[in-house]
Short mmCIF file of C-alpha atoms in Angstrom, two decimals:
data_model
loop_
_atom_site.label_atom_id
_atom_site.label_comp_id
_atom_site.label_asym_id
_atom_site.label_seq_id
_atom_site.Cartn_x
_atom_site.Cartn_y
_atom_site.Cartn_z
CA UNK A 26 -90.15 42.29 -10.16
CA UNK A 27 -91.39 38.63 -9.74
CA UNK A 28 -94.12 37.07 -11.66
CA UNK A 29 -96.14 34.58 -9.47
CA UNK A 30 -97.40 31.51 -10.70
CA UNK A 31 -100.39 29.72 -9.48
CA UNK A 32 -100.05 26.74 -7.49
CA UNK A 33 -101.71 23.17 -8.04
CA UNK A 34 -105.16 24.44 -7.70
CA UNK A 35 -104.87 27.45 -9.70
CA UNK A 36 -104.25 28.38 -13.15
CA UNK A 37 -101.95 31.55 -14.03
CA UNK A 38 -103.45 31.63 -17.67
CA UNK A 39 -106.88 32.11 -16.12
CA UNK A 40 -107.86 35.55 -16.57
CA UNK A 41 -109.51 35.79 -12.90
CA UNK A 42 -106.06 34.91 -11.30
CA UNK A 43 -105.26 37.66 -9.12
CA UNK A 44 -108.49 39.44 -9.42
CA UNK A 45 -108.68 39.18 -5.41
CA UNK A 46 -105.55 40.32 -3.57
CA UNK A 47 -104.74 41.12 0.18
CA UNK A 48 -101.40 42.00 1.52
CA UNK A 49 -99.79 43.06 4.75
CA UNK A 50 -96.03 43.13 5.11
CA UNK A 51 -94.57 39.81 3.78
CA UNK A 52 -97.95 37.97 3.58
CA UNK A 53 -99.80 38.07 0.29
CA UNK A 54 -103.00 36.30 -0.60
CA UNK A 55 -103.84 35.73 -4.21
CA UNK A 56 -107.45 34.51 -5.06
CA UNK A 57 -109.43 33.39 -8.12
CA UNK A 58 -113.16 33.80 -7.96
CA UNK A 59 -115.49 31.05 -8.86
CA UNK A 60 -116.16 29.78 -12.30
CA UNK A 61 -119.16 28.35 -11.14
CA UNK A 62 -117.69 25.36 -9.28
CA UNK A 63 -114.44 26.17 -7.24
CA UNK A 64 -112.74 29.37 -6.06
CA UNK A 65 -109.25 29.00 -4.80
CA UNK A 66 -106.87 31.15 -2.88
CA UNK A 67 -103.10 31.04 -2.25
CA UNK A 68 -100.98 32.26 0.46
CA UNK A 69 -97.27 33.53 -0.35
CA UNK A 70 -94.57 34.78 2.10
CA UNK A 71 -91.72 36.70 1.15
CA UNK A 72 -88.48 35.41 2.45
CA UNK A 73 -85.14 36.75 1.48
CA UNK A 74 -86.78 38.98 -1.21
CA UNK A 75 -88.68 35.91 -2.89
CA UNK A 76 -92.40 35.46 -2.68
CA UNK A 77 -93.00 31.80 -2.02
CA UNK A 78 -96.34 29.91 -1.90
CA UNK A 79 -96.92 28.43 1.53
CA UNK A 80 -100.44 27.11 1.40
CA UNK A 81 -103.23 26.72 -0.88
CA UNK A 82 -107.00 25.89 -0.41
CA UNK A 83 -110.26 25.57 -2.48
CA UNK A 84 -113.62 27.24 -1.72
CA UNK A 85 -116.52 25.47 -3.22
CA UNK A 86 -119.22 27.38 -5.06
CA UNK A 87 -122.79 27.03 -4.05
CA UNK A 88 -124.91 25.06 -6.78
CA UNK A 89 -122.75 25.90 -9.46
CA UNK A 90 -123.32 29.73 -9.16
CA UNK A 91 -120.21 32.02 -9.91
CA UNK A 92 -119.34 33.76 -6.49
CA UNK A 93 -117.00 36.55 -5.59
CA UNK A 94 -114.20 36.10 -2.88
CA UNK A 95 -113.56 38.38 -0.03
CA UNK A 96 -110.29 38.38 1.78
CA UNK A 97 -108.03 40.17 4.14
CA UNK A 98 -104.72 39.45 5.96
CA UNK A 99 -103.44 40.94 9.16
CA UNK A 100 -99.84 39.56 10.30
CA UNK A 101 -100.10 35.98 9.86
CA UNK A 102 -103.97 35.79 10.24
CA UNK A 103 -105.80 35.39 6.95
CA UNK A 104 -109.58 35.50 6.32
CA UNK A 105 -110.99 34.19 2.98
CA UNK A 106 -114.75 33.89 2.50
CA UNK A 107 -117.22 33.28 -0.35
CA UNK A 108 -118.86 36.54 -1.10
CA UNK A 109 -122.06 37.27 -3.05
CA UNK A 110 -122.94 35.80 -6.31
CA UNK A 111 -121.21 37.26 -9.17
CA UNK A 112 -123.63 39.21 -11.46
CA UNK A 113 -123.19 38.91 -15.08
CA UNK A 114 -122.90 42.44 -16.95
#
């Protein structure tokens, strides 16, 4: 078992870290939906049994409105997009 750490754009203590996940084989995408300003996603690859962060990127929110993330991965192709605004319950 390996605990993943958020990279420079993320915050592992953020309760939304890992709310969005997509995995295919040795590729894992971990995302954190928007807090109203920025969503982010990190791409990890498993090499020799260890998950290593390979790339991070941010996705700007629209006018400070919290949004959800939509993501998928297939082989070495990753798609991440901003979903609908998150609704308060």
